Coordinates of C-alpha atoms in Angstrom, one line a residue:
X1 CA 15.4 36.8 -16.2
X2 CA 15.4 39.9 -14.3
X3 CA 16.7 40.8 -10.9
X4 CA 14.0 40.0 -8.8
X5 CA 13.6 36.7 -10.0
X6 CA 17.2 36.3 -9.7
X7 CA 17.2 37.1 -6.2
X8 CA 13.4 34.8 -5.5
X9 CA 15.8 32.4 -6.7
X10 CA 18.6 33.2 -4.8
X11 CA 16.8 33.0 -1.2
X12 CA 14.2 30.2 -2.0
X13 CA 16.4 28.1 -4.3
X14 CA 18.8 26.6 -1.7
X15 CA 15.7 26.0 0.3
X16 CA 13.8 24.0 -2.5
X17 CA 17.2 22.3 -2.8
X18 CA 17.0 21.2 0.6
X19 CA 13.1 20.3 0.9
X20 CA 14.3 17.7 -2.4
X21 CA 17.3 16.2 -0.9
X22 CA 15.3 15.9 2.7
X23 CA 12.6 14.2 0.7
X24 CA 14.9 11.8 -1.5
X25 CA 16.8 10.6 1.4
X26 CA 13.2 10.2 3.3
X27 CA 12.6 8.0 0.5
X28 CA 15.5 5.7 0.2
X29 CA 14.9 5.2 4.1
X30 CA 10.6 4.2 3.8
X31 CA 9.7 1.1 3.5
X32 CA 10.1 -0.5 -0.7
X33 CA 6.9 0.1 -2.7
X34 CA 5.0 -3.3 -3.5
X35 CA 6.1 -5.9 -6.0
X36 CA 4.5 -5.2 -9.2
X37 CA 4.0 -9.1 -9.9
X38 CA 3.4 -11.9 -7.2
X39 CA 2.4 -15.8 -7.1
X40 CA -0.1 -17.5 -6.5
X41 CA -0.5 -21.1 -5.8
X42 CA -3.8 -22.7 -6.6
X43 CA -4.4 -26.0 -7.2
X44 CA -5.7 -28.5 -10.5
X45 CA -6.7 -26.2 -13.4
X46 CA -10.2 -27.8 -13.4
X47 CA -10.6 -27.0 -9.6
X48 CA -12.2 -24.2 -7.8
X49 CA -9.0 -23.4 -6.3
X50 CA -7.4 -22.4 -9.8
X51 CA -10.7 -21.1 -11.1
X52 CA -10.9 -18.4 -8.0
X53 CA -7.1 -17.6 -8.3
X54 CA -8.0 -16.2 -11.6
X55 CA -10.6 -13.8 -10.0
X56 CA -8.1 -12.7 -7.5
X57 CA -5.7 -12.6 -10.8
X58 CA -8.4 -10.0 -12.6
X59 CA -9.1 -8.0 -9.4
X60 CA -4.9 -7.5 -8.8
X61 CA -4.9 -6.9 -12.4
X62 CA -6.9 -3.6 -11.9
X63 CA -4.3 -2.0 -9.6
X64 CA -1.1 -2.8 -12.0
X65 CA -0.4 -5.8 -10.4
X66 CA 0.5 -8.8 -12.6
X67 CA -0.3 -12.5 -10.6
X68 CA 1.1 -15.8 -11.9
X69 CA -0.5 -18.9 -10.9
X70 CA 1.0 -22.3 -10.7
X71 CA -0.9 -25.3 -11.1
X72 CA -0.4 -27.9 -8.3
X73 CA -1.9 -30.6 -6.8
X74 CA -3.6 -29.1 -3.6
X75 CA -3.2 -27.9 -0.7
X76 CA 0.2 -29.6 0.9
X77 CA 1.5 -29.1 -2.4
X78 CA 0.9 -25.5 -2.1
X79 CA 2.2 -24.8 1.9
X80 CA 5.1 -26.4 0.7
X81 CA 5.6 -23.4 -2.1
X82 CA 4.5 -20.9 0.4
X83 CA 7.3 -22.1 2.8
X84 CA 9.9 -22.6 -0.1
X85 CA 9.6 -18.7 -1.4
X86 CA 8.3 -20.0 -4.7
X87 CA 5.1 -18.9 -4.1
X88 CA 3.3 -15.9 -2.3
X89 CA 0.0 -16.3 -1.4
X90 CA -2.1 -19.8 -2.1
X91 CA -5.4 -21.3 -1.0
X92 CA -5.0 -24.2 1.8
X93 CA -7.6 -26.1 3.2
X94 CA -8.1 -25.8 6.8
X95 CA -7.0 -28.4 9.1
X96 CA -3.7 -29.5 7.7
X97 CA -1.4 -26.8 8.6
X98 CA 1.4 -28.1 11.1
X99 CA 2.9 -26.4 14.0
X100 CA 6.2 -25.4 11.8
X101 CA 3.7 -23.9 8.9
X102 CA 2.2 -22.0 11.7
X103 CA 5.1 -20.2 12.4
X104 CA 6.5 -19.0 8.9
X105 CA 3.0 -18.6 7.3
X106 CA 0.0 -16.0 8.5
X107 CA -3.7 -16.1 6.9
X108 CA -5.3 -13.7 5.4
X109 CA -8.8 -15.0 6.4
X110 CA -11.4 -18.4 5.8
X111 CA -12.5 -17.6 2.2
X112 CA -15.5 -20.5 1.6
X113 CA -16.3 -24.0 2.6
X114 CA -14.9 -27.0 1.1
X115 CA -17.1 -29.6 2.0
X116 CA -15.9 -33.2 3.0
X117 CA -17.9 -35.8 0.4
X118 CA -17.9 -39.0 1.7
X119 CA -19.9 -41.2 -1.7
X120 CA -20.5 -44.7 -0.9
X121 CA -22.4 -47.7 -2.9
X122 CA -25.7 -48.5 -1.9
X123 CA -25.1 -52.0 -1.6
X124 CA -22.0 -51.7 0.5
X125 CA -24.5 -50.8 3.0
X126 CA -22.1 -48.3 5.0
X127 CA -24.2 -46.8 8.0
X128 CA -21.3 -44.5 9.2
X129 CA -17.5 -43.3 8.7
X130 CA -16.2 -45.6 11.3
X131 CA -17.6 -48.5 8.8
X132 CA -15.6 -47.5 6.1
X133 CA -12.4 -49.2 7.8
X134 CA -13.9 -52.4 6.3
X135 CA -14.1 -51.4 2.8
X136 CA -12.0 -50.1 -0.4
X137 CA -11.9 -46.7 0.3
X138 CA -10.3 -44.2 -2.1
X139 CA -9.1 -41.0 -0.5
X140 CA -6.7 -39.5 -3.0
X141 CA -2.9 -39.2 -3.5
X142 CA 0.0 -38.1 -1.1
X143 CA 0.3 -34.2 -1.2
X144 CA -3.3 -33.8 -1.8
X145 CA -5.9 -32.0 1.3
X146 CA -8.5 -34.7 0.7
X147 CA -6.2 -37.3 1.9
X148 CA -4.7 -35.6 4.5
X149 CA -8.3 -34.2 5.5
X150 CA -9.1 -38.5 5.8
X151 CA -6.5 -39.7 7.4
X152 CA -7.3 -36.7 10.1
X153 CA -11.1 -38.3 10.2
X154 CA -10.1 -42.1 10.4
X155 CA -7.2 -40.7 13.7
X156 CA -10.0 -39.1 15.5
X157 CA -12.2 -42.4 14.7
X158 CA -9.3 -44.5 15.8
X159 CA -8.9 -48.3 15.3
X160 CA -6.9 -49.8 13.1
X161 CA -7.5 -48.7 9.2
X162 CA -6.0 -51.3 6.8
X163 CA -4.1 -50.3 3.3
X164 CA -7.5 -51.1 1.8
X165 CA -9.2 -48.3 3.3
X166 CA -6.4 -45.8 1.8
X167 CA -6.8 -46.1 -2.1
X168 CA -5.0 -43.7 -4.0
X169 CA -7.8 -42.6 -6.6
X170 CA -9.4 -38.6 -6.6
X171 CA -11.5 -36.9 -8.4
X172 CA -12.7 -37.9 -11.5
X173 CA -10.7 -41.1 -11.4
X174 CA -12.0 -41.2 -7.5
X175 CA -15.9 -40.7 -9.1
X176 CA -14.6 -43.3 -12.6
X177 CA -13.4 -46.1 -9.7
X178 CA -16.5 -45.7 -7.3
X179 CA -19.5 -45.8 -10.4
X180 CA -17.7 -48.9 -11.7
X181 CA -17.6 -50.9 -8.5
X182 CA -13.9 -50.9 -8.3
X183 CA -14.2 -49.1 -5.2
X184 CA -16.8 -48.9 -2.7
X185 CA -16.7 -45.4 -1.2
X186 CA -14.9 -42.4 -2.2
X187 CA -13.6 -39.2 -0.3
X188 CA -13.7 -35.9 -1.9
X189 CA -12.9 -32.5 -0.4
X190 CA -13.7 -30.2 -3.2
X191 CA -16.7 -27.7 -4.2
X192 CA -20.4 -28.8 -4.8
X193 CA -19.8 -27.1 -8.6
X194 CA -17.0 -29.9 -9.2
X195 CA -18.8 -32.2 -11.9
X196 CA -17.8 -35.4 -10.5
X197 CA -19.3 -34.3 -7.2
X198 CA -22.6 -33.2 -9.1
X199 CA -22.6 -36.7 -10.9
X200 CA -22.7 -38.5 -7.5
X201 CA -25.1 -36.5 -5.7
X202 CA -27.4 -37.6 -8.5
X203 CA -26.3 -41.1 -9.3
X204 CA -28.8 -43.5 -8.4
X205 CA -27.5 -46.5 -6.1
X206 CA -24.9 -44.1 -5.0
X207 CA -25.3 -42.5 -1.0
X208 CA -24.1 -39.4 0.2
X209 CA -22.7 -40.2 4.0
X210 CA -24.0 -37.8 6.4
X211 CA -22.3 -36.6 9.6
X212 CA -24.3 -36.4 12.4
X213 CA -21.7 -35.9 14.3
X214 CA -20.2 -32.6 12.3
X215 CA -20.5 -29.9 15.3
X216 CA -18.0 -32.5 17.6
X217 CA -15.5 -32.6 14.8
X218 CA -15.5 -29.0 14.1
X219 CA -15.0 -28.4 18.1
X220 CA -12.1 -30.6 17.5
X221 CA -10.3 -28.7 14.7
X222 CA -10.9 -24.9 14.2
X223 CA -10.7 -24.9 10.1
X224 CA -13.8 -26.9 10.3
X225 CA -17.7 -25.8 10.7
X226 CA -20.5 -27.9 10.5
X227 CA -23.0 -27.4 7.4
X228 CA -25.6 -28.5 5.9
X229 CA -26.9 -29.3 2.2
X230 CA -30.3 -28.7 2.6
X231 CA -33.0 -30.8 1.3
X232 CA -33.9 -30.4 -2.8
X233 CA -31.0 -27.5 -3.0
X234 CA -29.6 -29.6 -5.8
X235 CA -32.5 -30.4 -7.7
X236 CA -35.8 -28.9 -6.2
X237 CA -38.3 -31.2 -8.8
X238 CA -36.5 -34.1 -8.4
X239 CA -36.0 -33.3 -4.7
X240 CA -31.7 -34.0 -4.4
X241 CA -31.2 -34.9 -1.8
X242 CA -34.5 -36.1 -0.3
X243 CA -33.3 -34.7 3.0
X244 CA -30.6 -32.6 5.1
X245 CA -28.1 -34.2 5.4
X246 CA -25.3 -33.0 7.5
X247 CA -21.7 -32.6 6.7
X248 CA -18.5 -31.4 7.8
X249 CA -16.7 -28.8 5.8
X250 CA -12.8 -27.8 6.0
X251 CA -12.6 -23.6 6.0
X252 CA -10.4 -22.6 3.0
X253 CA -8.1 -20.0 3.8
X254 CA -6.0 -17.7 1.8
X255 CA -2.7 -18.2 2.9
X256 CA 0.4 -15.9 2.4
X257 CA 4.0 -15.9 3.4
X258 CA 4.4 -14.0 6.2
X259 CA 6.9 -11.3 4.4
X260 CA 4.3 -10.6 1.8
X261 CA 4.0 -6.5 1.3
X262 CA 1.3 -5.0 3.8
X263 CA 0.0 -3.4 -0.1
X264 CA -0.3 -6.5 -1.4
X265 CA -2.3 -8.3 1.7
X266 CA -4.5 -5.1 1.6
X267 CA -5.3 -6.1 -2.0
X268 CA -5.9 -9.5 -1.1
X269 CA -8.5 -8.8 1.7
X270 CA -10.5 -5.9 -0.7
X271 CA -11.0 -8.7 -3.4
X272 CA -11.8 -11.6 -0.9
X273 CA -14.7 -9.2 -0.2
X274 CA -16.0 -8.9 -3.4
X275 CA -15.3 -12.5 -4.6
X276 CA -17.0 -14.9 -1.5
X277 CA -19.3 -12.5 0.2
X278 CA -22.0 -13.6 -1.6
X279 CA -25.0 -16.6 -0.9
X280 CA -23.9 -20.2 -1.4
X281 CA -24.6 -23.6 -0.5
X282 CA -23.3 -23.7 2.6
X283 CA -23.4 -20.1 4.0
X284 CA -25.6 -17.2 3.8
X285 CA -24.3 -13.7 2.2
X286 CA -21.7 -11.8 4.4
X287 CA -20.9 -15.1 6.6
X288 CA -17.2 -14.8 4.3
X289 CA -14.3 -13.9 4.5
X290 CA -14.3 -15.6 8.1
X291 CA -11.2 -14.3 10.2
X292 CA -11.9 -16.5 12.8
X293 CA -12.5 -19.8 10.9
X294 CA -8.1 -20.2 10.3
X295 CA -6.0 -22.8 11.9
X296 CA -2.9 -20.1 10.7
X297 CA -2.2 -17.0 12.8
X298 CA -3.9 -14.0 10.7
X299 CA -1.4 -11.9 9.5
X300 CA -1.2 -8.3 11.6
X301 CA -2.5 -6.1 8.0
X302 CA -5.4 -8.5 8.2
X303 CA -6.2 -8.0 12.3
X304 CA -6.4 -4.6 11.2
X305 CA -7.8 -4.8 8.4
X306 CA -11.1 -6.9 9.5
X307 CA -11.0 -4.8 12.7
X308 CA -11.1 -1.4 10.6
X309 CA -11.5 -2.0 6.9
X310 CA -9.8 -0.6 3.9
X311 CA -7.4 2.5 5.0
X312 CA -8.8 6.2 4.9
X313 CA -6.7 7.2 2.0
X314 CA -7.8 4.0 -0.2
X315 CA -11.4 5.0 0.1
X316 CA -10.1 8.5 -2.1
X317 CA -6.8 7.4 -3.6
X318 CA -6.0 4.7 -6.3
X319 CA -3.9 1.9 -4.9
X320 CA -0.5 3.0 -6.6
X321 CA -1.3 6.4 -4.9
X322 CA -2.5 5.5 -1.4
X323 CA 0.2 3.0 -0.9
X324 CA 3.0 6.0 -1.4
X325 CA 1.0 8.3 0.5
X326 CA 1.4 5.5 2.8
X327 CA 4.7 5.0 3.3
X328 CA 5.6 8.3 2.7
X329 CA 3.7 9.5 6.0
X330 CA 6.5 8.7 8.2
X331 CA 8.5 11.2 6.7
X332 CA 5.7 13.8 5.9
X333 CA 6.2 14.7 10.0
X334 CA 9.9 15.5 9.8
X335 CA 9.6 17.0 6.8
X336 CA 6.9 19.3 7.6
X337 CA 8.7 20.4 10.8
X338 CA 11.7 21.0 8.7
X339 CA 9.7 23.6 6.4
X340 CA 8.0 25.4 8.7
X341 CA 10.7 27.6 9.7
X342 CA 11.9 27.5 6.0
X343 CA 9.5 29.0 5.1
X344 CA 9.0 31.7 7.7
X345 CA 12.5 33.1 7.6
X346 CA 12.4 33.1 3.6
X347 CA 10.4 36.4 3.7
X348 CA 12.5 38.1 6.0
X349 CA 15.7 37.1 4.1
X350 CA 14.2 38.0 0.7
X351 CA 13.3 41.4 1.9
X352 CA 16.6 42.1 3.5
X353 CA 17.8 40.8 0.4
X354 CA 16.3 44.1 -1.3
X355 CA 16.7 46.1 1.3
X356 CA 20.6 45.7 1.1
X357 CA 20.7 46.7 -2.5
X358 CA 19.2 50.1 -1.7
X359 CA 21.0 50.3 1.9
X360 CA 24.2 49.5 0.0
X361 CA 23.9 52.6 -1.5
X362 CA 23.8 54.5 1.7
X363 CA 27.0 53.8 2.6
X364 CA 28.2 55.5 -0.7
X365 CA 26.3 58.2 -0.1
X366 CA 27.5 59.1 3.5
X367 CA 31.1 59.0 2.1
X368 CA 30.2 61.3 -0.8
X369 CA 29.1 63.7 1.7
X370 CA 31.7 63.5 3.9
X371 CA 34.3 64.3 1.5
X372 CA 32.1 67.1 -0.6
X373 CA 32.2 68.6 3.1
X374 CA 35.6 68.5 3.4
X375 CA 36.9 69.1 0.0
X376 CA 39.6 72.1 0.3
X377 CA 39.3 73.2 -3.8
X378 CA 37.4 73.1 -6.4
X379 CA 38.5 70.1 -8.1
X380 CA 37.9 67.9 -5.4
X381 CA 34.3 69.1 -5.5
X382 CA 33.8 68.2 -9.0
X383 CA 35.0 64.3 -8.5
X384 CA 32.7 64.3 -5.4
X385 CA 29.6 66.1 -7.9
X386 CA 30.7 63.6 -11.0
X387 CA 30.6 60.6 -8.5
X388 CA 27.2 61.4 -6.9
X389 CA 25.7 61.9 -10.5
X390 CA 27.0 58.1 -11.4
X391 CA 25.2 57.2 -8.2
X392 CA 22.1 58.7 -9.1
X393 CA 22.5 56.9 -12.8
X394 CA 23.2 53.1 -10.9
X395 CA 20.2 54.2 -8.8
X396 CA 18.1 54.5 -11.5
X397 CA 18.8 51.6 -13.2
X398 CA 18.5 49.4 -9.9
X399 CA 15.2 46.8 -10.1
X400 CA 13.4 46.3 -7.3
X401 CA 10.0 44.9 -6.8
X402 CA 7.0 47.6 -6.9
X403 CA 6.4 47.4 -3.1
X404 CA 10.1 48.7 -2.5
X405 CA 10.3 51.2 -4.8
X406 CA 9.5 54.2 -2.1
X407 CA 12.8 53.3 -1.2
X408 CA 14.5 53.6 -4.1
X409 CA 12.6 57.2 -4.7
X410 CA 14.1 58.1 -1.1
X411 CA 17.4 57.1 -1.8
X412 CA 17.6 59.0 -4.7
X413 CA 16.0 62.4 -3.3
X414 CA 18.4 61.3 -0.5
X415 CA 21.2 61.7 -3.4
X416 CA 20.1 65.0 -5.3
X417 CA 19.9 66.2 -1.3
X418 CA 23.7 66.0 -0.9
X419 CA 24.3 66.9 -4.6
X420 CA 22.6 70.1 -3.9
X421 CA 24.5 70.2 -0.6
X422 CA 27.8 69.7 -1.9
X423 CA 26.7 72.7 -4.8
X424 CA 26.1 75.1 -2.1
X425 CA 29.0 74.3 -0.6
X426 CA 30.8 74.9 -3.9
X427 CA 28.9 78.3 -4.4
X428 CA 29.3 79.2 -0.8
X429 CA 33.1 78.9 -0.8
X430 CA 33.2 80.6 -4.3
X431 CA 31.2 83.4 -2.7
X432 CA 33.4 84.2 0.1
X433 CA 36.8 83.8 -2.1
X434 CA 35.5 86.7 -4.4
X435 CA 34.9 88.7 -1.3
X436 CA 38.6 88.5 0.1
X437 CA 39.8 89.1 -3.1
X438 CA 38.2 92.0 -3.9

């Protein structure tokens, strides 16, 4: 390496040093980079729930994130992992979070509609909900958001609602109980794609239970909307069902804990918008995600999320990238601060640098002189002479870079200059002893 790297190195080295240690205690002080694997509750692996947490599993999958999901049995089952730590992120259905869940748990947004199948027998001849108090009704386990979803209907019916009216059967075994008479309506809260709901719509001498009064129960809980299945949009040729009928639908929401990274929630939100934007049954194309449409506070990445999309540096960066870039910002100020007179008082430094090693020199120099001048004999002289040649040498051996080597050419004329000096000198002095001696 030669000298002029050495001394680059010399003056910018302990400045790189310090840029490095500024950034790696900036980094041990931003906030932790995202958890490369998270949890997600979902629900009955033949459900829509678990089905959609495996989307959400391929999307995450895409950006190095790795997503477990646990098989439960709905949506209680699933705050209570969200609450407990076991779990991350889940799908609830709207209407059944509690004042407590409200306050450790945020929402991302209302994801799709989940409508609220209420299947009776023909000849039970069941005109409305309120009837249904008379009959066997099955509305599904404890822990389970059809259930809970009921008993929330049959409250804001009131009355009295006997044992009867509160089987335990769901789903398939729900469908199983009510096309074999053992039951004489059935409650389902689930998607139209579920088979057993598809089987019922169908079934002849089975009724789907309309609700005329939808909009007043949706007013009455904000994780609920109103919807419609539209004549024939189950079978146009066979024309299922033969006409509107109106329903009420919970919201379902993807909920998170409320310490789940910012990264991750931004994830969340960017596949929610590719996996339920589209047309279904109940909603036209766009009308989801719904922010509004949760009965949990929406988390603050999601306000601003819905409020001003996906961050400038994820529309041009991978995730892994914009998510550094990120965090790293709040040090990015500082540090920039920090550099800017770095790196304007290198230059002057490195050129004094140089400078010095030819200025050095001039301090020699002036000494040489000085005692060539006042050198009595002859011997004297020649120490001063041999001294200024090994200056000239050291001189020419120095290695500067090419735009200070003017100065090294002057410094050496400078030294041949007094050489020549102290020669006179020499000759002068010899000149004048010959002429007193003779």
């Amino acid at each position: 390496m030669d000298k002029s790297m050495k001394d680059i190195l010399k003056v910018y080295g302990p400045l790189a040093l310090l840029v490095a240690i500024s950034i790696w205690v900036a980094l041990a002080l931003i906030d932790p980079a995202p958890p490369s694997r998270v949890t997600f509750a979902a629900g009955n692996s033949g459900g829509a729930y678990y089905a959609l947490a495996q989307e959400y599993a391929g999307k995450l999958a895409e950006s190095d994130v790795e997503v477990e999901i646990l098989e439960t049995r709905g949506s209680l089952e699933n705050i209570e992992l969200l609450r407990s730590g076991r779990a991350g992120m889940a799908f609830v259905q709207g209407g059944l979070a509690t004042d407590a869940d409200r306050e450790e748990l945020n929402s991302l947004a209302g994801m799709f509609h989940e409508p609220f199948w209420v299947f009776v027998r023909s000849e039970a001849a069941i005109q409305g909900f309120g009837a249904l108090r008379d009959v066997r009704f099955a509305i599904g386990p404890e822990g389970s958001g059809t259930r809970a979803l009921t008993l929330q209907m049959q409250d804001a019916w009131g009355g009295d609602w006997p044992s009867s009216s509160r089987s335990i059967e769901s789903g398939q075994a729900a469908a199983s109980a009510l096309l074999a008479g053992d039951v004489d309506a059935a409650a389902f809260s689930a998607s139209m794609n579920a088979p057993y709901v598809q089987r019922l719509i169908e079934e002849p001498g089975i009724a789907l239970l309309p609700f005329d009064r939808a909009p007043a129960l949706a007013r009455r809980t904000r994780a609920l909307d109103p919807v419609t299945l539209y004549r024939g949009i189950v079978n146009l040729e066979a024309d299922i069902p033969a006409a509107d009928v109106p329903l009420i639908a919970s919201v379902a929401q993807l909920a998170i804990r409320e310490d789940l990274h910012p990264a991750i929630q931004s994830l969340l939100l960017e596949a929610s918008e590719d996996i339920h934007a589209g047309n279904s049954a109940f909603a036209n194309a766009g009308e989801f995600p719904a922010p509004e449409l949760v009965d949990m506070p929406l988390s603050s990445e999601a306000e601003r999320f819905w409020k001003n999309g996906p961050s400038f540096l994820r529309n041009y960066f991978s995730f892994q990238i914009a998510n550094f870039l990120e965090r790293a910002w709040v040090f990015l100020i500082p540090l920039i601060t920090l550099l800017i007179p770095l790196i304007r008082v290198a230059p002057p430094i490195y050129r004094w640098r140089v400078r010095r090693k030819i200025y050095v020199w001039y301090s020699d120099l002036r000494e040489l002189e000085a005692r060539g001048r006042e050198a009595s004999n002859d011997e004297t002289r020649d120490r001063v002479l041999d001294e200024l040649s090994e200056l000239q040498k050291e001189v020419g051996e120095l290695d500067v870079p090419l735009s200070y080597t003017e100065e090294v050419y002057h410094l050496r004329s400078h030294i041949a200059f007094v050489r020549d000096l102290v020669k006179g000198l020499y000759a002068r002095d010899a000149g004048e002893e010959a002429r007193h001696t003779a």
